Coordinates of C-alpha atoms in Angstrom, one line a residue:
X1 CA -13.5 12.6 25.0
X2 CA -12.3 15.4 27.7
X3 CA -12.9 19.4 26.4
X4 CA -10.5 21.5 25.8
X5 CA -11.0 25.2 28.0
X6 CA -9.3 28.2 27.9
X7 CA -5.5 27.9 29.2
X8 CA -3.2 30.9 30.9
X9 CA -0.5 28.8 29.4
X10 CA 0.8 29.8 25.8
X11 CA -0.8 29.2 22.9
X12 CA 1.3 25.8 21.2
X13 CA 0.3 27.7 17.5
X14 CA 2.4 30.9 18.4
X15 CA 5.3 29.0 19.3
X16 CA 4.7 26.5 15.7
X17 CA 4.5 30.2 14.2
X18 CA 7.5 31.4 15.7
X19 CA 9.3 28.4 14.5
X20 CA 7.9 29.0 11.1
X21 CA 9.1 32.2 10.7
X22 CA 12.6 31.4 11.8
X23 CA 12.1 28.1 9.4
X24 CA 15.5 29.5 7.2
X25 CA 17.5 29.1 9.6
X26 CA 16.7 25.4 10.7
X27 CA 18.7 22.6 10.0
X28 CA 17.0 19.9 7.6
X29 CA 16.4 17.4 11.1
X30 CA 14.9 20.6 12.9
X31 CA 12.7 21.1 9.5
X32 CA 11.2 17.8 9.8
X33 CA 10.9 18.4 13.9
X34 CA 8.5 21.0 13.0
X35 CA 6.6 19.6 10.5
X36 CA 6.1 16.5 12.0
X37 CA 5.3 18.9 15.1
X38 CA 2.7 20.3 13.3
X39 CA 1.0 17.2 12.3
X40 CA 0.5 16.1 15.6
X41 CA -1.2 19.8 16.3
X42 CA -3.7 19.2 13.2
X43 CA -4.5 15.9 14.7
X44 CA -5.2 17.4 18.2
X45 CA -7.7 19.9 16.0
X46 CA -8.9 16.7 14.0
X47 CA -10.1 15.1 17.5
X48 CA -11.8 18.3 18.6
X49 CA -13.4 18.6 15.9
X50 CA -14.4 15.4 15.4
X51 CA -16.4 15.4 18.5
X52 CA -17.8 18.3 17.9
X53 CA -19.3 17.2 14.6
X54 CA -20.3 13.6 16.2
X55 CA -22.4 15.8 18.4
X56 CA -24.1 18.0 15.5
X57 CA -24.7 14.6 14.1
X58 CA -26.8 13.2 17.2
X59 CA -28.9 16.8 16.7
X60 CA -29.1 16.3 12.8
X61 CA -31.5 12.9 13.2
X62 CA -34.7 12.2 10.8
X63 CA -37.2 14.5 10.3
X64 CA -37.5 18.6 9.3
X65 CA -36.3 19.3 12.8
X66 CA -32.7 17.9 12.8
X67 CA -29.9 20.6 13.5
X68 CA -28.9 20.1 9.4
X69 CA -32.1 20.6 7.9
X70 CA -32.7 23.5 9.5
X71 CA -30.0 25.6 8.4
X72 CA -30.5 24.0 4.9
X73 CA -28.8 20.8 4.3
X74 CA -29.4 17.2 3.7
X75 CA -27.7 15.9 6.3
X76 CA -25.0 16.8 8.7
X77 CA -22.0 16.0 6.6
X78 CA -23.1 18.2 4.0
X79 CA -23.6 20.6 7.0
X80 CA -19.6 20.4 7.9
X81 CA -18.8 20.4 4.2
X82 CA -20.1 23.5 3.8
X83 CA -18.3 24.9 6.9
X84 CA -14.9 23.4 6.4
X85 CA -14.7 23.9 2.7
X86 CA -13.9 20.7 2.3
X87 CA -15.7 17.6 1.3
X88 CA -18.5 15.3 2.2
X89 CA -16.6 12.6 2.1
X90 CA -13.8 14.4 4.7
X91 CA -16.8 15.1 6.9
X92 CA -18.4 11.9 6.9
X93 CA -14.8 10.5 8.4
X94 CA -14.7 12.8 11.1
X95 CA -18.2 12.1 12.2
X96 CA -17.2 8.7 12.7
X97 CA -14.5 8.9 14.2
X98 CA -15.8 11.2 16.8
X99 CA -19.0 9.0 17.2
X100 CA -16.8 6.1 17.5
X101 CA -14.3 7.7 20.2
X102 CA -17.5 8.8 22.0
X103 CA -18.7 5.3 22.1
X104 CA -22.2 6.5 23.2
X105 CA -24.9 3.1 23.3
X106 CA -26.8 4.9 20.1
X107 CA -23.4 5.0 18.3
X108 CA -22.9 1.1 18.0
X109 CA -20.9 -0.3 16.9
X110 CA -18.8 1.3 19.1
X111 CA -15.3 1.6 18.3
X112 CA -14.2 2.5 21.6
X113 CA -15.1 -0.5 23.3
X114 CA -14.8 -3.1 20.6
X115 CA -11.2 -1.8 19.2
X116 CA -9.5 0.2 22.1
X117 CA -6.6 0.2 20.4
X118 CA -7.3 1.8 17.9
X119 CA -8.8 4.0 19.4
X120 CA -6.2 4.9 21.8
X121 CA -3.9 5.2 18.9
X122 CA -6.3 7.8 17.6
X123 CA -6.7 9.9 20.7
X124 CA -2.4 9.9 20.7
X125 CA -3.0 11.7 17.8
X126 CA -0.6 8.8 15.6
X127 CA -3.2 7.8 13.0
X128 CA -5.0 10.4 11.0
X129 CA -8.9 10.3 11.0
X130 CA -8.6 8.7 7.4
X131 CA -6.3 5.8 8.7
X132 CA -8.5 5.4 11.7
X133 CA -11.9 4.9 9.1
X134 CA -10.4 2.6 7.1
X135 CA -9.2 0.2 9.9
X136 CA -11.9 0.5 11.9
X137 CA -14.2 -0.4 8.8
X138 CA -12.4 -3.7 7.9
X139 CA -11.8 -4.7 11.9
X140 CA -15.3 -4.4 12.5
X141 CA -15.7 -7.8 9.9
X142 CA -13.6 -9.9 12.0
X143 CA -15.7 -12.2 14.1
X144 CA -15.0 -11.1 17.8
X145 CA -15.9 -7.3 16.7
X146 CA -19.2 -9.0 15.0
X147 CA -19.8 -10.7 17.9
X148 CA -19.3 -7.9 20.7
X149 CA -22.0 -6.2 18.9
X150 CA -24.3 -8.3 18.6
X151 CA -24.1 -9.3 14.7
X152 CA -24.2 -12.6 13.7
X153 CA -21.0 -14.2 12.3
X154 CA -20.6 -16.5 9.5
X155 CA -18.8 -19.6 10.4
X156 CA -16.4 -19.7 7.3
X157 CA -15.1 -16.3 8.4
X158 CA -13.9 -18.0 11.8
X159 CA -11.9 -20.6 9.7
X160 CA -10.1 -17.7 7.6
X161 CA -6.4 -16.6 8.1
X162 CA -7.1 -13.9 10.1
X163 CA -10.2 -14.8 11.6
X164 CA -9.0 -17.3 13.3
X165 CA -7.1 -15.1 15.2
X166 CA -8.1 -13.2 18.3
X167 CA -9.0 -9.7 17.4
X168 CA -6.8 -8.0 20.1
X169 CA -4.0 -9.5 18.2
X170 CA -5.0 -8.1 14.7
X171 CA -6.0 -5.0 16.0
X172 CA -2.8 -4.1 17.5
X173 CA -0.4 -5.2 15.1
X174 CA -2.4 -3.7 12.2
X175 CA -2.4 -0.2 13.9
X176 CA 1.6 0.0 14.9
X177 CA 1.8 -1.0 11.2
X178 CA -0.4 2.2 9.8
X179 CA 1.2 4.6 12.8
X180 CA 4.1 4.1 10.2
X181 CA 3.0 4.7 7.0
X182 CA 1.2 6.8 4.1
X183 CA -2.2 6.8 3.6
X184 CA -1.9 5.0 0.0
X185 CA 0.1 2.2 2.0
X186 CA -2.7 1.9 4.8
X187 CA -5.0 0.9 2.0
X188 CA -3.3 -1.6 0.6
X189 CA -2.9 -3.2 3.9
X190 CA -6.9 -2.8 4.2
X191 CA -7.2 -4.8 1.4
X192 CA -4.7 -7.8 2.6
X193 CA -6.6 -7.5 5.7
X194 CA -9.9 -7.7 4.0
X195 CA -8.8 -10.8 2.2
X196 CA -7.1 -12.4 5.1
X197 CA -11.1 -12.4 6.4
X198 CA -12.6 -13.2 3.8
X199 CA -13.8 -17.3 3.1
X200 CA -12.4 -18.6 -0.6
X201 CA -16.0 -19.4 -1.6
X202 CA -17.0 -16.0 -1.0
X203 CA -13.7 -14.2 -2.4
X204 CA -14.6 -16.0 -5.5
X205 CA -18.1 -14.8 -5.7
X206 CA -17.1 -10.5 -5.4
X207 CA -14.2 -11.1 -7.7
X208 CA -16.6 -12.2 -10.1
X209 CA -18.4 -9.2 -9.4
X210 CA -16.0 -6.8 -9.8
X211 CA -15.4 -8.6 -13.7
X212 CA -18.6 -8.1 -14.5
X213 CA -18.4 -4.5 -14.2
X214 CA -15.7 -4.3 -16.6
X215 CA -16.2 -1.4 -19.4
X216 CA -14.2 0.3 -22.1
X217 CA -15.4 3.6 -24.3
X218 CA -13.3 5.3 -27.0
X219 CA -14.7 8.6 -28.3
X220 CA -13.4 11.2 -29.9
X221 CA -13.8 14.9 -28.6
X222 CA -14.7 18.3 -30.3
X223 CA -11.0 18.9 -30.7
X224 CA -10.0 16.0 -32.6
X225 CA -8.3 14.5 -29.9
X226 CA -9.6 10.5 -28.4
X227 CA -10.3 9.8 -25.4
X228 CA -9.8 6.5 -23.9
X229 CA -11.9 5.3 -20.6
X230 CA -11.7 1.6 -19.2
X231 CA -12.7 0.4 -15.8
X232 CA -10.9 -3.3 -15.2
X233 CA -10.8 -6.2 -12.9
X234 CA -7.0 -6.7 -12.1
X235 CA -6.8 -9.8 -14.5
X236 CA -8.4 -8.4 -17.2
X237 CA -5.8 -5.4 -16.7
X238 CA -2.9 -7.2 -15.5
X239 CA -1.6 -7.9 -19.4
X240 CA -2.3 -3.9 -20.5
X241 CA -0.4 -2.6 -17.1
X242 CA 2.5 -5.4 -17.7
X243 CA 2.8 -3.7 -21.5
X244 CA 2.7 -0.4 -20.3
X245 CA 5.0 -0.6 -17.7
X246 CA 7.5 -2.6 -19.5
X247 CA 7.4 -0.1 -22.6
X248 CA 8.0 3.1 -19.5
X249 CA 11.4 1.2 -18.3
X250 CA 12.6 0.3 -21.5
X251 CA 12.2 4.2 -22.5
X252 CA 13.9 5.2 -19.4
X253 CA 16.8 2.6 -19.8
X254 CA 17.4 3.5 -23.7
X255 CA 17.5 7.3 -22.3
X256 CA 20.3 6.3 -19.3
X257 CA 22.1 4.1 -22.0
X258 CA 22.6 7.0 -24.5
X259 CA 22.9 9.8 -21.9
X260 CA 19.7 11.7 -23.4
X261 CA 16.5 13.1 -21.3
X262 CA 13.5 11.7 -22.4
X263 CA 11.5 15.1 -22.0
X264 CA 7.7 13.1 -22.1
X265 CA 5.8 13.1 -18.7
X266 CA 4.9 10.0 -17.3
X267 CA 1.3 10.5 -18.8
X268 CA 2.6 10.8 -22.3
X269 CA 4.5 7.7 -21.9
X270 CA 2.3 5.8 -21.3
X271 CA 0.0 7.0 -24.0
X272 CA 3.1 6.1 -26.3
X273 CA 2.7 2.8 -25.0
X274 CA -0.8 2.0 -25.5
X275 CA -0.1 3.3 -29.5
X276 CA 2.9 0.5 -29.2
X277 CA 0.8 -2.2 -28.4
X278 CA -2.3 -1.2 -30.8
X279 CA 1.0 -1.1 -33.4
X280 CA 2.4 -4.3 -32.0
X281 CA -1.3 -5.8 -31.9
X282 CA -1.5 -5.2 -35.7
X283 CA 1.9 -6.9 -36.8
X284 CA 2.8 -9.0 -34.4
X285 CA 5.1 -10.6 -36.8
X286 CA 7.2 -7.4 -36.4
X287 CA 9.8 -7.4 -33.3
X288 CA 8.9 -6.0 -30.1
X289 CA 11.5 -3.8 -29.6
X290 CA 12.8 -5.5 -26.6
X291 CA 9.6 -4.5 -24.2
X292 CA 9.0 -7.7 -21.6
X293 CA 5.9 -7.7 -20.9
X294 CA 5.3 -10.6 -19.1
X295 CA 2.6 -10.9 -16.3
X296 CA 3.8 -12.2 -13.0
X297 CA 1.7 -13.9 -10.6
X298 CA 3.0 -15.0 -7.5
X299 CA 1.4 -17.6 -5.0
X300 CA 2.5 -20.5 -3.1
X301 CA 2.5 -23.9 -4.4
X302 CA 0.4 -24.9 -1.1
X303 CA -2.6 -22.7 -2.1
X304 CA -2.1 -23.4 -5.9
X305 CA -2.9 -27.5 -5.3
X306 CA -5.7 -26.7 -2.6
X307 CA -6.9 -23.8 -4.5
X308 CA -7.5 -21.7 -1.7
X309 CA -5.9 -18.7 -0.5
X310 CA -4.7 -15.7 -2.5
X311 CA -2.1 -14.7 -5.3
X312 CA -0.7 -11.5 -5.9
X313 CA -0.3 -10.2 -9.4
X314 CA 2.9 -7.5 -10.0
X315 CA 1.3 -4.1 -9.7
X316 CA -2.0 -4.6 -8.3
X317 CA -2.7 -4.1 -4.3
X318 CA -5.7 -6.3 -4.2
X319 CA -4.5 -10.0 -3.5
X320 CA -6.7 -12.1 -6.0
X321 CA -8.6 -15.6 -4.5
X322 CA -6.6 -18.8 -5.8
X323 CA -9.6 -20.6 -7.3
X324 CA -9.9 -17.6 -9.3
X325 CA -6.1 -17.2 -10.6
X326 CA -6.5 -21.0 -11.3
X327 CA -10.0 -20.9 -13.3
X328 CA -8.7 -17.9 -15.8
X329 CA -4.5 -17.9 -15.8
X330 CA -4.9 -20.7 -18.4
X331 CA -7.1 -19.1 -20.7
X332 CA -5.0 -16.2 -20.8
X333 CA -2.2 -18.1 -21.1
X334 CA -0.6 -16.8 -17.6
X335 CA 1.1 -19.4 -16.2
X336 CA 3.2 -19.1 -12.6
X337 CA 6.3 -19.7 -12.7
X338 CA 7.6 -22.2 -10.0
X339 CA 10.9 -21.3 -9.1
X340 CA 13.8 -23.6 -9.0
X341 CA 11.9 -26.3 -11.0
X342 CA 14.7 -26.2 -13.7
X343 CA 17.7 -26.1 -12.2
X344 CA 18.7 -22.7 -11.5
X345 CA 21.5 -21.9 -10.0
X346 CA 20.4 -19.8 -7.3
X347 CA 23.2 -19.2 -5.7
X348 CA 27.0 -18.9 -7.3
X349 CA 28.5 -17.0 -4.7
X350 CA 31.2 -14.5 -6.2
X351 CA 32.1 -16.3 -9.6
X352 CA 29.7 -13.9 -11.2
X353 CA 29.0 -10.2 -11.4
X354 CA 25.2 -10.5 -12.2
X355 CA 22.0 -11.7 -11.3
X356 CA 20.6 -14.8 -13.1
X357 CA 17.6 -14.7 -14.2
X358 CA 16.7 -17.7 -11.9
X359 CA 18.1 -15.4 -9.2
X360 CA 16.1 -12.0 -10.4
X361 CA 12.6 -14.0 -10.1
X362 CA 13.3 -16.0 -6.0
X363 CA 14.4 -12.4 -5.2
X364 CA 11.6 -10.8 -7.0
X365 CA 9.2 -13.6 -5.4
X366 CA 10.6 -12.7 -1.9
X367 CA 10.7 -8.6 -2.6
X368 CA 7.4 -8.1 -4.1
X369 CA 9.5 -4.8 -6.2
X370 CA 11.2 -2.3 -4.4
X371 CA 12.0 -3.6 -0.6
X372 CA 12.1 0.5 0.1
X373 CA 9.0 1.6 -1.3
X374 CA 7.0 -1.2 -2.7
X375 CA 7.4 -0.1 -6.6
X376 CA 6.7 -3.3 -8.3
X377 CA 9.4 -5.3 -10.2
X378 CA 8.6 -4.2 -13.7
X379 CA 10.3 -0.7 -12.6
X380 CA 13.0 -2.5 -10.5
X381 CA 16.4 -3.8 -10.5
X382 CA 18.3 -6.1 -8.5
X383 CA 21.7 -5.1 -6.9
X384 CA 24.2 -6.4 -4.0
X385 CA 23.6 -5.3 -0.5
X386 CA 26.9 -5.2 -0.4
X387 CA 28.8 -4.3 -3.6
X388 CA 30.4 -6.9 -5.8
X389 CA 33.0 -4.9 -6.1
X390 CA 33.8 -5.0 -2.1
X391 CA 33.3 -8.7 -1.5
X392 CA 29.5 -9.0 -2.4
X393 CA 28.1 -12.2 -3.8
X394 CA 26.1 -12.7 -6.3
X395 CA 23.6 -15.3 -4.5
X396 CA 19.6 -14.7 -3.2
X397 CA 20.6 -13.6 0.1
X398 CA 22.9 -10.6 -1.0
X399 CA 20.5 -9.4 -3.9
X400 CA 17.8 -7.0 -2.7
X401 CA 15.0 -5.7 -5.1
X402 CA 15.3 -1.7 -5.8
X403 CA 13.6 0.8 -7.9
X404 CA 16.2 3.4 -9.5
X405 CA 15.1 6.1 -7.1
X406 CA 15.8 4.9 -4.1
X407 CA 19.0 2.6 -5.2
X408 CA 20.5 5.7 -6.3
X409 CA 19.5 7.3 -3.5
X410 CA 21.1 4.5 -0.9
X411 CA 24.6 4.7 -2.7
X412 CA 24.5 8.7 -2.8
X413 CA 23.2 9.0 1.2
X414 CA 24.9 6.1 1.9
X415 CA 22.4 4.2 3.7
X416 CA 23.2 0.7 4.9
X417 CA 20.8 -2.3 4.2
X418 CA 20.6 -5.2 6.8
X419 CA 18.3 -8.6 6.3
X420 CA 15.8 -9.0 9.5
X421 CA 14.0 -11.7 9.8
X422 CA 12.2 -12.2 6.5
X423 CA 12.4 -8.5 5.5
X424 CA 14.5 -6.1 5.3
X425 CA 15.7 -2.7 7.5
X426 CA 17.0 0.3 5.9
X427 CA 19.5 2.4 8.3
X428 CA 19.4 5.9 7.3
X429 CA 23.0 8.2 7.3
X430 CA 23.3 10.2 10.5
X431 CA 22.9 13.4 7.9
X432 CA 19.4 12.2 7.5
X433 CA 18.6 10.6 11.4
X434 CA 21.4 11.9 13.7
X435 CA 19.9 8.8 15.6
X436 CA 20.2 6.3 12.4
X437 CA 17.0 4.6 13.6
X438 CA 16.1 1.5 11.3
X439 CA 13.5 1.5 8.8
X440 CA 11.5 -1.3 8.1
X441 CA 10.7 -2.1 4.8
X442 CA 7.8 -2.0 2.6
X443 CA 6.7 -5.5 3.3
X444 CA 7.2 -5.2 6.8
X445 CA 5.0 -1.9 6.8
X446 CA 2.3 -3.1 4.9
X447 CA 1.5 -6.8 5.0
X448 CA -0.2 -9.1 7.8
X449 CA 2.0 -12.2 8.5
X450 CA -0.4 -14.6 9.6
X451 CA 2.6 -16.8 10.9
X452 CA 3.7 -14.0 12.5
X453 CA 0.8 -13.2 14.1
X454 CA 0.1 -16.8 16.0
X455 CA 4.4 -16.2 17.1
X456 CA 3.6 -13.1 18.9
X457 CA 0.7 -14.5 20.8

C-alpha cells in the first residue's frame, strides 16, 4: 500500500468543509454529492489507517516486548481501541484489512493475492472495511482460496453450489453486489454465500448446533416489571415471529381503516403481541381476531424430494438445509405449500381488481416481501406495476410484492417499475436522479444465482 506525504496541493477536507458550511443552500442531488463525497474521504482515512494499525500489529507479537504490551494493553486491538475511542471489534477489522491489503508472506492467508478483487474494490475505496471482513472471511472457505494457501479442502465442499464454481467468478460478482448495498444486506448475502459452500451433511450437523443452544428466561425485576430473554434457532422462532408480525400489520391496517394513529412504538407492539398470543394460547377456543399467522417456508420441489439444498423461511436471513426443514416441518405441523397444485387461477388478466390468494403466494414465492427493500411478506402487499385502473392486469407478471413504505413512496415520487430478467429494477423520478439510473432490486442486490453465475462464465 503506497504512503501518503505532504502535498502543496489543497487539502480535499477544506473544500468537504467549505461545502458543508454552504450545505443550506445545496440542492437535495448536491446534498447527497457531498455526502457520498465524504464517504469516499473516510474510506481513504480507513485504508491509511488500516495499514498503519496492520503494522503496529507485526510489532505487537508474543511476549512482554510487543509494541501493545508495552504501553499497557493486551494486544494491539485493544491498543487502537483505546486510541480511536471506538471498539475492539472495529479495530480488529481494520487490522485485517490492512494485513490483508499488505499481503506480507507472515500475513497468510493473504487476501491480496488469493481475492484481488476484492481487494482492489477495497483500495477504490467502494466497500467499507466491515464489508471487506465479512467477504473476505466467507471467500476464504471456497476451495480455490483453501487451496492457494495451502489448506486442505474437503471434497464435499467442491460438489456444493458455489464451490463448484471457480473462485474468480464468485469473488467478483459477490463484491459488485456489496459495492451496492448496506451493511445489514452484505450480511445476509454472507450467509447465502456461506450456505451455497456448505455440503448438506454438514449444514445439517451446525443447524443442529445452533438448536441446541436454544434458551428462554422470564424474571421479574426490582420494579415489578418482567423481563423476557430467548435466544432461538429460526424454526423454533419462525411460529413466535409469524404471530408477532401478523398481530403488528393487523394493528397498523385496523389504524389506516379507521383513520386513527396507533401512538405505540414498534417495541410496544410487539409486546402487545406476545400478551395476545399468551391470551390466545389460553382459550384458543376464542377467535383470533383476524391475526394470520401462518409460517411460510419456501423451497423448490427439486430439493424437497432429494432433500438437499436449502429453504428459506419468511423473515429469517439464514437459508435453512432441506433435510432439516423436512425432518421438523411435520412435527410442527409446517407444511410448504406447492403452488398451483389446486387449480389456482394464476392468471385472470383484467376481469378482476385483486389479487387471488393463489396469485398473492407465486408472487410472494418469486418476491421473497418487498422487491424494494426486502421487508418480508407478512408486512407486504401486492399491487399492479401498472395500475388497474390504467389497463393493469391482475395476473403474476403485473403483481409486484411491496411493503407500505416504499409503495407509497413509488406512487407519491412517481417511480416507474420494470421486470428484468427474473427481478425487478426500480427507475427513480428525475427529482430524485436527474440521471434516473435503474435500481436493482433487493433480490438482485443480495442473492447469489448459482444459474447465473455458470451464464456469465
Amino acid at each position: 500500500m503506497t504512503s501518503t506525504g505532504a502535498s502543496a496541493g489543497p487539502d480535499p477536507l477544506d473544500a468537504l468543509r467549505a461545502r458543508v458550511e454552504a450545505a443550506g443552500a445545496l440542492t437535495d442531488w448536491d446534498l447527497v454529492a457531498l455526502i457520498s463525497d465524504g464517504v469516499a474521504r473516510r474510506r481513504e482515512a480507513d485504508l491509511v489507517l488500516a495499514a498503519a494499525v496492520a503494522e503496529a500489529g507485526r510489532r505487537s507479537g508474543p511476549g512482554a516486548g510487543g509494541l501493545a504490551r508495552r504501553r499497557g494493553f493486551s494486544g494491539v486491538d485493544q491498543l487502537v481501541a483505546g486510541l480511536t475511542g471506538g471498539t475492539v471489534a472495529e479495530a480488529e477489522r481494520l487490522r485485517i484489512l490492512g494485513a490483508a491489503l499488505d499481503g506480507r508472506e507472515e500475513d497468510a492467508p493473504s487476501g491480496a493475492s488469493v481475492l484481488p478483487y476484492l481487494a482492489m474494490t477495497a483500495r477504490e475505496g467502494r466497500i467499507s472495511p466491515d464489508a471487506f471482513v465479512l467477504i473476505r472471511g466467507v471467500l476464504m472457505h471456497h476451495p480455490d482460496a483453501r487451496d492457494a494457501d495451502g489448506l486442505p479442502v474437503d471434497p464435499a465442499v467442491r460438489e456444493t453450489p458455489l464451490g463448484s464454481l471457480p473462485l474468480e467468478r464468485v469473488e467478483r460478482m459477490v463484491v459488485d453486489k456489496a459495492a451496492t448495498i448496506p451493511l445489514r444486506s452484505v450480511r445476509s448475502l454472507v450467509r447465502r454465500i456461506e450456505a451455497g459452500l456448505t455440503p448438506p451433511l454438514v449444514a445439517d450437523e451446525r443447524y443442529d448446533e445452533l438448536h441446541a443452544l436454544r434458551q428462554a428466561s422470564i424474571r421479574e425485576e426490582a420494579n415489578g416489571m418482567i423481563r423476557l430473554t430467548a435466544l432461538l434457532d429460526p424454526l423454533t422462532a419462525a411460529p413466535l415471529m409469524a404471530a408477532v408480525d401478523g398481530y403488528m400489520k393487523h394493528a397498523y391496517r385496523a389504524a389506516v381503516e379507521h383513520d386513527a394513529v396507533d401512538g405505540r412504538t414498534p417495541g410496544q407492539l410487539r409486546a402487545d403481541a406476545l400478551g395476545w398470543l399468551g391470551r390466545h394460547a389460553n382459550g384458543c377456543e376464542r377467535p383470533h381476531d383476524a391475526v394470520k399467522t401462518t409460517v411460510v417456508v419456501r423451497l423448490s420441489l427439486t430439493d424437497l424430494e432429494s432433500g438437499q439444498g436449502y429453504g428459506a423461511i419468511d423473515g429469517i436471513d439464514r437459508p435453512i438445509p432441506i433435510g432439516v426443514l423436512r425432518r421438523q416441518a411435520a412435527d410442527a405441523e409446517i407444511v410448504p405449500t406447492v403452488l398451483g397444485t389446486r387449480s389456482e387461477v394464476l392468471d385472470q388478466g383484467a376481469a378482476k381488481r385483486f389479487f387471488t390468494l393463489g396469485q398473492r403466494r407465486a408472487i410472494a414465492e418469486r418476491d421473497r416481501g418487498c422487491a424494494k427493500c426486502g421487508l418480508p411478506p407478512a408486512y407486504c402487499d401486492t399491487h399492479h406495476v401498472r395500475e388497474w385502473q390504467h389497463g393493469g392486469r391482475t395476473d403474476v407478471d403485473d403483481g409486484i410484492m411491496l411493503c407500505v413504505r416504499h409503495h407509497h413512496m413509488i406512487h407519491r415520487e412517481r417511480w416507474r417499475i420494470r421486470r428484468r430478467g427474473k427481478g425487478w429494477q426500480f427507475i427513480p423520478p428525475a427529482s430524485v436522479d436527474p440521471r434516473q439510473e435503474p435500481i436493482p432490486g433487493y433480490l438482485e442486490r443480495t442473492t447469489m444465482d448459482p444459474e447465473e453465475l455458470r451464464e456469465t462464465g
